[in-house]
């Protein structure tokens, strides 16, 4: 072969390789491999849906479990001692860690100060000492808050029954987020000239008796975004239906036991957290520079069966 011909062939070959490489880069939408640890405090609908939304967001972006995503899921079953052992298993072994609910996030942050971390289903991350401020987290953790406007939750209860004079608040006193919500709700309720009665629990075993005792003292009940409350919402609902006491929950799944619920859609909150995870995994962002995000979607739900039992028109609760 002549030199000019050889040069021409080599040139065309190089061009083909270059174009091939460019074509592959342009069409390559595959996500890199990632290992994500997930620590969930306990099983109940709100936390489960938040996890589902998170993993769906990753999947939609190309991260699929069993292919290029290793998902190390652990559930503490609401047990503090389980949290401590699980955090040791997850620390330093993942590209990213998601904690679902305040106790899980607190335990995980205390154990791992280096791995990028996110939280979801946390009402007040500042009070829980997970971040320095919502705008500037400052360390290796940030995430999404499930806090609903306390005033609007209380107002929905008063809309259900304007004659209410005393409102009860049921919550787990060992949860930081619940204590904060109690104080906020108490201040707002009293600012409207109404009385407040509270009942605290520390375990799910106390819920039925505590709910019954509280129901006998009040005209309506406020249920915060509390894991113990959420885990026993149907039991609470049964008691309140028997006692004919209206209630409002500050989380969407609370409608399973309360008359109505006003709060975040936890699946969407999980997806929102998943988008933050993608910023870390794909775009190299760090939690310290990512502000805490609040829910973009708040929903009102009404329990038609409970409304019927209480003689309340369900439509009246969703009308403007």
Coordinates of C-alpha atoms in Angstrom, one line a residue:
X1 CA 0.0 0.0 0.0
X2 CA 1.3 3.5 -0.9
X3 CA 2.2 5.9 1.9
X4 CA -0.6 8.3 1.0
X5 CA -3.2 5.5 0.9
X6 CA -2.0 4.2 4.3
X7 CA -2.2 7.6 5.9
X8 CA -5.7 8.1 4.5
X9 CA -6.8 4.7 5.9
X10 CA -5.3 5.4 9.3
X11 CA -6.9 8.9 9.3
X12 CA -10.3 7.5 8.5
X13 CA -9.9 4.8 11.2
X14 CA -8.9 7.4 13.8
X15 CA -11.9 9.6 12.8
X16 CA -14.3 6.6 13.2
X17 CA -12.9 5.8 16.6
X18 CA -13.3 9.5 17.7
X19 CA -16.8 9.7 16.4
X20 CA -17.6 6.3 18.0
X21 CA -16.3 7.5 21.3
X22 CA -18.2 10.8 21.1
X23 CA -21.4 9.0 20.2
X24 CA -21.0 6.7 23.2
X25 CA -20.4 9.6 25.6
X26 CA -23.3 11.5 24.2
X27 CA -25.7 8.6 24.5
X28 CA -24.3 7.3 27.8
X29 CA -27.0 8.0 30.4
X30 CA -26.1 5.3 32.8
X31 CA -25.5 6.4 36.4
X32 CA -22.3 5.4 38.1
X33 CA -22.4 2.7 40.7
X34 CA -23.4 3.8 44.2
X35 CA -23.8 2.3 47.7
X36 CA -26.5 3.9 49.8
X37 CA -27.3 3.0 53.4
X38 CA -30.8 3.6 54.7
X39 CA -31.6 3.7 58.4
X40 CA -35.4 3.8 59.2
X41 CA -36.5 4.3 62.8
X42 CA -39.6 2.1 62.6
X43 CA -42.2 0.8 60.2
X44 CA -45.3 2.8 59.7
X45 CA -47.0 4.1 56.6
X46 CA -45.5 7.6 56.6
X47 CA -41.9 6.5 56.9
X48 CA -42.4 3.6 54.5
X49 CA -43.7 5.9 51.8
X50 CA -40.9 8.4 52.4
X51 CA -38.4 5.5 51.7
X52 CA -40.3 4.5 48.6
X53 CA -40.3 8.0 47.2
X54 CA -36.5 8.2 47.8
X55 CA -35.7 5.0 46.0
X56 CA -38.0 5.8 43.2
X57 CA -36.2 9.1 42.6
X58 CA -32.9 7.3 42.4
X59 CA -34.4 4.7 40.0
X60 CA -35.8 7.4 37.7
X61 CA -32.3 8.9 37.6
X62 CA -30.7 5.6 36.6
X63 CA -29.8 4.1 39.9
X64 CA -31.4 0.7 40.2
X65 CA -31.0 -1.8 43.0
X66 CA -29.3 -5.0 41.9
X67 CA -27.7 -3.3 38.9
X68 CA -25.7 -0.2 39.8
X69 CA -27.2 0.5 43.2
X70 CA -26.4 -1.3 46.5
X71 CA -29.1 -0.4 49.0
X72 CA -28.2 -1.3 52.6
X73 CA -31.6 -1.0 54.3
X74 CA -31.9 -1.3 58.0
X75 CA -34.9 -0.9 60.3
X76 CA -34.4 -0.2 64.0
X77 CA -38.1 -1.2 64.9
X78 CA -38.3 1.8 67.2
X79 CA -35.6 0.5 69.5
X80 CA -32.8 2.8 70.6
X81 CA -30.4 0.0 71.2
X82 CA -31.0 -1.3 67.7
X83 CA -30.1 2.2 66.4
X84 CA -26.7 2.2 68.0
X85 CA -25.7 -1.2 66.6
X86 CA -27.1 -0.4 63.1
X87 CA -25.2 2.9 62.8
X88 CA -22.0 1.0 63.5
X89 CA -22.8 -1.3 60.6
X90 CA -23.5 1.6 58.2
X91 CA -20.8 4.1 59.2
X92 CA -18.0 4.5 56.7
X93 CA -19.3 1.8 54.3
X94 CA -21.5 3.8 51.9
X95 CA -21.3 6.7 49.5
X96 CA -24.4 8.2 51.1
X97 CA -26.6 7.5 54.1
X98 CA -30.3 8.3 54.4
X99 CA -31.9 8.4 57.9
X100 CA -35.7 8.3 58.1
X101 CA -37.1 10.0 61.3
X102 CA -35.4 12.1 63.9
X103 CA -34.1 9.4 66.3
X104 CA -32.5 7.6 63.4
X105 CA -30.8 10.8 62.1
X106 CA -29.5 11.7 65.5
X107 CA -28.0 8.3 66.1
X108 CA -26.5 8.2 62.6
X109 CA -24.9 11.6 62.8
X110 CA -23.4 10.9 66.2
X111 CA -21.7 7.8 64.8
X112 CA -20.5 9.0 61.4
X113 CA -19.1 12.5 60.9
X114 CA -17.6 11.9 57.4
X115 CA -20.0 10.1 55.1
X116 CA -22.5 12.5 53.3
X117 CA -25.8 12.0 55.0
X118 CA -29.5 13.0 54.4
X119 CA -32.5 12.8 56.6
X120 CA -36.2 12.9 55.9
X121 CA -39.4 12.8 58.0
X122 CA -37.7 15.1 60.5
X123 CA -39.8 18.0 61.8
X124 CA -37.2 20.3 63.4
X125 CA -33.6 19.5 62.4
X126 CA -32.2 22.5 64.2
X127 CA -33.8 21.6 67.6
X128 CA -32.6 18.0 67.0
X129 CA -29.1 19.3 66.5
X130 CA -28.8 17.7 63.1
X131 CA -27.8 21.0 61.5
X132 CA -26.4 24.4 62.6
X133 CA -29.1 26.2 60.7
X134 CA -31.6 25.3 58.0
X135 CA -29.9 27.5 55.5
X136 CA -26.3 26.4 56.4
X137 CA -26.3 22.9 57.8
X138 CA -22.5 23.1 58.4
X139 CA -21.6 19.4 58.7
X140 CA -22.1 16.2 56.8
X141 CA -25.9 16.1 57.1
X142 CA -28.9 17.8 55.5
X143 CA -32.3 16.8 54.3
X144 CA -36.0 17.4 54.2
X145 CA -38.5 18.5 56.9
X146 CA -42.0 17.1 57.3
X147 CA -43.2 20.0 59.5
X148 CA -46.7 21.2 58.7
X149 CA -47.9 24.7 59.7
X150 CA -49.2 24.2 63.3
X151 CA -51.7 27.0 63.0
X152 CA -53.4 25.5 59.9
X153 CA -53.6 22.1 61.5
X154 CA -55.3 23.5 64.6
X155 CA -57.6 25.7 62.5
X156 CA -58.7 22.6 60.6
X157 CA -59.8 21.0 63.8
X158 CA -61.7 24.1 64.8
X159 CA -63.3 24.2 61.4
X160 CA -64.6 20.6 62.1
X161 CA -66.1 21.8 65.4
X162 CA -66.2 25.6 66.1
X163 CA -67.6 24.9 69.6
X164 CA -64.4 23.3 70.8
X165 CA -63.1 24.9 74.1
X166 CA -60.4 22.5 75.1
X167 CA -57.9 20.7 72.8
X168 CA -55.8 17.7 73.8
X169 CA -52.3 17.0 72.5
X170 CA -51.1 13.4 72.5
X171 CA -47.4 12.8 71.9
X172 CA -44.2 10.9 72.9
X173 CA -42.3 13.0 75.3
X174 CA -39.0 11.3 74.4
X175 CA -39.1 12.6 70.8
X176 CA -37.5 16.0 70.3
X177 CA -39.7 16.9 67.3
X178 CA -42.8 16.0 69.3
X179 CA -41.9 18.2 72.2
X180 CA -41.3 21.1 69.9
X181 CA -44.7 20.6 68.2
X182 CA -46.4 20.4 71.5
X183 CA -45.0 23.8 72.5
X184 CA -45.9 25.4 69.2
X185 CA -49.5 24.0 69.2
X186 CA -50.0 24.9 72.9
X187 CA -48.9 28.5 72.2
X188 CA -51.2 28.8 69.2
X189 CA -54.2 27.2 70.9
X190 CA -53.9 29.4 74.0
X191 CA -53.5 32.5 71.8
X192 CA -57.0 31.8 70.5
X193 CA -58.4 31.8 74.1
X194 CA -58.7 28.0 74.3
X195 CA -57.5 25.5 76.9
X196 CA -54.8 22.8 76.3
X197 CA -54.6 19.4 77.9
X198 CA -51.7 17.1 77.2
X199 CA -51.0 13.4 77.5
X200 CA -47.6 11.9 77.0
X201 CA -46.5 8.3 76.3
X202 CA -43.1 6.6 75.8
X203 CA -44.2 3.3 74.2
X204 CA -47.0 2.1 71.9
X205 CA -48.3 0.0 74.8
X206 CA -49.5 3.2 76.6
X207 CA -51.4 4.6 73.6
X208 CA -54.8 3.1 74.1
X209 CA -55.1 4.0 77.8
X210 CA -53.6 7.5 77.3
X211 CA -55.9 8.3 74.3
X212 CA -59.0 7.2 76.3
X213 CA -58.0 9.3 79.3
X214 CA -57.3 12.4 77.2
X215 CA -60.5 12.0 75.2
X216 CA -62.6 12.3 78.4
X217 CA -61.0 15.7 79.2
X218 CA -61.2 17.5 75.9
X219 CA -63.4 18.5 73.0
X220 CA -60.9 17.7 70.3
X221 CA -57.4 16.3 69.8
X222 CA -54.3 17.4 67.9
X223 CA -51.9 14.6 66.8
X224 CA -48.4 15.8 65.9
X225 CA -45.9 14.1 63.5
X226 CA -44.9 11.7 66.2
X227 CA -43.6 8.2 65.4
X228 CA -45.4 6.5 68.3
X229 CA -48.7 8.2 67.3
X230 CA -48.2 7.3 63.7
X231 CA -47.5 3.7 64.5
X232 CA -50.7 3.4 66.5
X233 CA -53.0 5.7 64.6
X234 CA -55.7 3.0 64.0
X235 CA -55.8 2.2 67.7
X236 CA -56.2 5.9 68.4
X237 CA -58.9 6.2 65.9
X238 CA -60.9 3.3 67.4
X239 CA -60.8 5.0 70.8
X240 CA -61.8 8.4 69.5
X241 CA -64.7 7.0 67.4
X242 CA -66.0 5.4 70.6
X243 CA -65.6 8.6 72.6
X244 CA -67.0 10.8 69.8
X245 CA -64.0 13.1 69.9
X246 CA -62.8 14.8 66.6
X247 CA -59.1 14.9 65.9
X248 CA -56.7 16.2 63.4
X249 CA -53.3 14.8 62.5
X250 CA -50.3 16.8 61.2
X251 CA -49.3 14.0 58.8
X252 CA -51.2 12.6 55.8
X253 CA -51.3 9.0 56.9
X254 CA -53.0 10.2 60.2
X255 CA -56.3 10.1 58.3
X256 CA -56.3 6.4 59.0
X257 CA -57.4 7.2 62.5
X258 CA -58.1 10.9 62.8
X259 CA -61.1 12.8 61.5
X260 CA -58.8 14.7 59.1
X261 CA -55.2 15.2 58.4
X262 CA -53.2 18.2 57.1
X263 CA -49.6 17.6 56.3
X264 CA -47.0 16.5 53.8
X265 CA -47.3 13.8 51.3
X266 CA -44.5 11.5 52.5
X267 CA -44.0 9.8 49.2
X268 CA -43.3 13.2 47.6
X269 CA -41.1 14.2 50.5
X270 CA -39.1 11.1 49.9
X271 CA -38.7 11.9 46.2
X272 CA -37.6 15.4 47.1
X273 CA -34.9 13.9 49.4
X274 CA -33.9 11.6 46.5
X275 CA -33.3 14.7 44.3
X276 CA -31.0 16.0 47.0
X277 CA -29.2 12.6 47.0
X278 CA -28.7 12.9 43.2
X279 CA -27.0 16.3 43.7
X280 CA -24.6 14.6 46.0
X281 CA -24.0 11.4 44.0
X282 CA -24.0 13.0 40.5
X283 CA -23.1 16.6 41.0
X284 CA -20.6 16.3 43.8
X285 CA -22.4 18.7 46.2
X286 CA -21.8 18.4 50.0
X287 CA -24.5 18.4 52.7
X288 CA -22.8 21.3 54.4
X289 CA -23.7 23.6 51.5
X290 CA -27.2 22.3 50.8
X291 CA -30.0 24.1 52.8
X292 CA -32.7 21.9 54.5
X293 CA -35.7 21.7 52.3
X294 CA -39.4 21.8 53.4
X295 CA -42.1 19.9 51.7
X296 CA -43.3 21.2 48.4
X297 CA -46.7 19.5 48.7
X298 CA -49.2 19.8 51.6
X299 CA -52.4 17.8 51.5
X300 CA -55.8 17.8 53.3
X301 CA -57.4 14.4 53.8
X302 CA -60.7 13.5 55.5
X303 CA -61.7 10.2 57.0
X304 CA -65.3 9.8 55.7
X305 CA -66.2 7.0 58.2
X306 CA -65.0 9.0 61.2
X307 CA -66.9 12.1 59.9
X308 CA -70.1 10.0 59.6
X309 CA -69.6 8.6 63.1
X310 CA -69.2 12.2 64.4
X311 CA -72.0 13.6 62.4
X312 CA -69.8 15.9 60.4
X313 CA -70.1 16.7 56.7
X314 CA -66.7 15.6 55.1
X315 CA -67.1 18.3 52.4
X316 CA -67.2 21.0 54.9
X317 CA -63.6 20.2 55.9
X318 CA -62.1 20.6 52.4
X319 CA -64.1 23.7 51.3
X320 CA -62.3 27.0 51.2

